[in-house]
XYZ file of C-alpha atoms in Angstrom:
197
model
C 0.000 0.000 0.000
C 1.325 3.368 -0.961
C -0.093 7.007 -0.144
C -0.175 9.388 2.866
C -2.024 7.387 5.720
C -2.666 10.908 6.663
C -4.800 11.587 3.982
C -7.369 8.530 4.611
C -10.894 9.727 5.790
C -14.534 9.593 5.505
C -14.878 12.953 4.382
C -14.863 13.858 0.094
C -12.066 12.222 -2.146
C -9.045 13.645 -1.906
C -9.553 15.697 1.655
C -7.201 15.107 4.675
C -9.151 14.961 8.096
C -9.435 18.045 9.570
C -7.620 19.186 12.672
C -10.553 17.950 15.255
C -10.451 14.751 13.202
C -6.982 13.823 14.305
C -6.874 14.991 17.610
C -9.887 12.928 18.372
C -7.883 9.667 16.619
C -4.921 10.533 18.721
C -7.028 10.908 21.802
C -8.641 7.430 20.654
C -5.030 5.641 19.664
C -3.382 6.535 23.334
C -6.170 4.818 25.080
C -6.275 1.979 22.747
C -2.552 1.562 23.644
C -2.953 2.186 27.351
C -5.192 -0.795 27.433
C -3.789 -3.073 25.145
C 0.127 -1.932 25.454
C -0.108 -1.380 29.305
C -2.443 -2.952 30.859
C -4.224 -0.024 32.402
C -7.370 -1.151 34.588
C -10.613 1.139 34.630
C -9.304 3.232 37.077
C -6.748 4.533 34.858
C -8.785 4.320 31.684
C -10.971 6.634 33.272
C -8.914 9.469 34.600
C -7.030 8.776 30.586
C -10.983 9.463 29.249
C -11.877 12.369 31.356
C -7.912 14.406 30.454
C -8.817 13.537 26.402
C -12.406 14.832 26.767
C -11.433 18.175 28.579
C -8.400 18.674 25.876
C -10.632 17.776 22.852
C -13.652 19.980 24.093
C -11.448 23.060 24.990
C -12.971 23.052 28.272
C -11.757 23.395 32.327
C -13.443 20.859 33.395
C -14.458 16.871 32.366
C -15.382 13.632 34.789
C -17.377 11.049 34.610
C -19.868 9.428 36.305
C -20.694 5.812 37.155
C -23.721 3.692 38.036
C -23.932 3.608 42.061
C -24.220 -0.133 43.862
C -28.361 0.562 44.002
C -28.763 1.313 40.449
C -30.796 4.591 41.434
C -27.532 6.562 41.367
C -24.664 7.895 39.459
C -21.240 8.890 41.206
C -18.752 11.014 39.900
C -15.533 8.968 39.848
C -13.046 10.698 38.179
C -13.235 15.009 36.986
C -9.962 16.223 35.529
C -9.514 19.587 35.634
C -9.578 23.534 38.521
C -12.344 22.454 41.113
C -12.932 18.555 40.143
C -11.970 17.789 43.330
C -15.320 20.034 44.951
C -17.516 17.474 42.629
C -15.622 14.098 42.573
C -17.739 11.368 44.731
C -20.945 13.288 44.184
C -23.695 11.583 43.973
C -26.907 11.765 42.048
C -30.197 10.162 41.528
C -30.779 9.081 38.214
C -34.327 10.215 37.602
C -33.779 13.612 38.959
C -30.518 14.609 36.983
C -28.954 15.785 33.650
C -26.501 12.988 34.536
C -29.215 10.349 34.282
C -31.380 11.616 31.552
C -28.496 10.926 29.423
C -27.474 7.812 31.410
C -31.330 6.711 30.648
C -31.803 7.336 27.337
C -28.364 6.893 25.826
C -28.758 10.016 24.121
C -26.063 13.214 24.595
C -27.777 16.055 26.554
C -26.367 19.456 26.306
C -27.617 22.631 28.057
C -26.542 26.336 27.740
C -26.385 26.438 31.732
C -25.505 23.330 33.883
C -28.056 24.584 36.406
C -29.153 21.329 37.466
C -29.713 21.273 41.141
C -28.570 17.759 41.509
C -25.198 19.043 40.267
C -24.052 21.365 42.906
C -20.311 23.076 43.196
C -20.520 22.840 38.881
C -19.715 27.061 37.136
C -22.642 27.808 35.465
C -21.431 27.073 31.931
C -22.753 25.135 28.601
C -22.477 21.310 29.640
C -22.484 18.378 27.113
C -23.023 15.348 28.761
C -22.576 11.986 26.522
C -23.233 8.448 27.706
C -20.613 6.085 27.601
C -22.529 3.319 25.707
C -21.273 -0.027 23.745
C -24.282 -0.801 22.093
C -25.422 -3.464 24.759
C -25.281 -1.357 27.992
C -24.800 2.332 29.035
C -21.633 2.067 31.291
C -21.626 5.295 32.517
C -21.764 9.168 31.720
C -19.149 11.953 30.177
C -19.257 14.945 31.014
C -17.663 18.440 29.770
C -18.278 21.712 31.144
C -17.386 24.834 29.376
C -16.449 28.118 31.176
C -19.248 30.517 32.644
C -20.484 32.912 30.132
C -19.338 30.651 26.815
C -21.414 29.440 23.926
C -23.246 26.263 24.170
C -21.414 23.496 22.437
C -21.525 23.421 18.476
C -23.199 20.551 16.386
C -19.072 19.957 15.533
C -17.950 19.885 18.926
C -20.944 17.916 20.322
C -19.897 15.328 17.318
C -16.299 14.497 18.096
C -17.510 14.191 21.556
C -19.772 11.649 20.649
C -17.321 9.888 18.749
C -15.037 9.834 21.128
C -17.344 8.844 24.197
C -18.403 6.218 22.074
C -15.070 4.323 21.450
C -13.863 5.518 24.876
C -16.578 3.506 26.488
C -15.593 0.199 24.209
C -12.569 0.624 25.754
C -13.180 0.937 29.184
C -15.073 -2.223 28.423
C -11.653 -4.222 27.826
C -9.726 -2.675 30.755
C -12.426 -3.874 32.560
C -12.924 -7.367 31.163
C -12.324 -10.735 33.133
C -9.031 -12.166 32.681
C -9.264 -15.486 30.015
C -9.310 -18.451 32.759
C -9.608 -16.043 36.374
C -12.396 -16.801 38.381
C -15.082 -14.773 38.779
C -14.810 -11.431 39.950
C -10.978 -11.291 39.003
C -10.427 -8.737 36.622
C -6.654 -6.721 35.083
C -4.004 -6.499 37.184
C -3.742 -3.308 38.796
C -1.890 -0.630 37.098
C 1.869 -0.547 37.972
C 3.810 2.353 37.768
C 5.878 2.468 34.619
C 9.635 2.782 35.053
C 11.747 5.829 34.330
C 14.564 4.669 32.210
């Protein structure tokens, strides 16, 4: 095969992927080789998700949000970014949240003001939240927040997002799978810290 790799895309013949394009497949290669290259668990694959999100949306703050023990709930497990720490381990019910609309119906929800109630200690800026669904089960939620006083997100933006949420949450399927031959309940070794030289 000859050609510029570079230059392969869905888009018209003969046009390069644009600039969001290959961010969002570089985003998308580095987890695919933190999971497959080294072994990085869910917790990792997480914290990887929510620092790609917040870099590919432009935005100050990401995290996601998994299904609580009762099912009712989503938790924040993991928000990269000035204040995450003020929101990580929150906890919200699913039928009374932004967070579990889209958990619920699989479907992105984006408002020009996160001023959902449920999600106290967010800025009051645009939010896109996309669920992180493999086409059997919603896993979880992604969320990015824009800064207070900027434009909700655009049809582009909200589409690389969902591209990315969408393969991101495939992936965290694998970090997460069962070991072939472990018993039940066993899952990837933990991450271990990689070495310097």
């Amino acid at each position: 095969m000859t050609g510029d790799p570079g230059s392969i895309g869905w888009g018209a013949a003969g046009t390069a992927p644009s600039e969001t394009d290959r961010r969002r497949l570089a985003a998308t290669f580095e987890l695919m080789s933190a999971v497959v290259l080294d072994g990085t668990g869910v917790p990792g694959m997480l914290a990887l998700v929510a620092a790609h999100a917040r870099e590919l949306a432009r935005v100050p703050l990401a995290f996601v949000a998994l299904p609580g023990e009762d099912g009712n709930t989503l938790r924040v497990e993991v928000a990269d970014g000035p204040g995450g720490e003020r929101i990580r381990g929150l906890t919200v019910r699913r039928g009374r949240s932004m967070l579990g609309r889209a958990f619920t119906s699989r479907r992105a929800v984006s408002a020009r003001i996160a001023a959902d109630q449920t999600l106290t200690g967010l800025p009051a800026g645009p939010i896109l939240i996309l669920p992180l669904e493999t086409g059997e089960a919603t896993r979880g939620v992604l969320a990015v927040l824009g800064r207070v006083g900027a434009e909700p997100f655009s049809p582009a933006t909200a589409r690389q997002m969902l591209l990315f949420s969408d393969m991101a949450a495939r992936l965290i399927e694998v970090a997460g799978a069962r070991l072939p031959g472990a018993p039940p309940g066993v899952t990837e070794p933990p991450l271990q810290p990689r070495s310097s030289g």
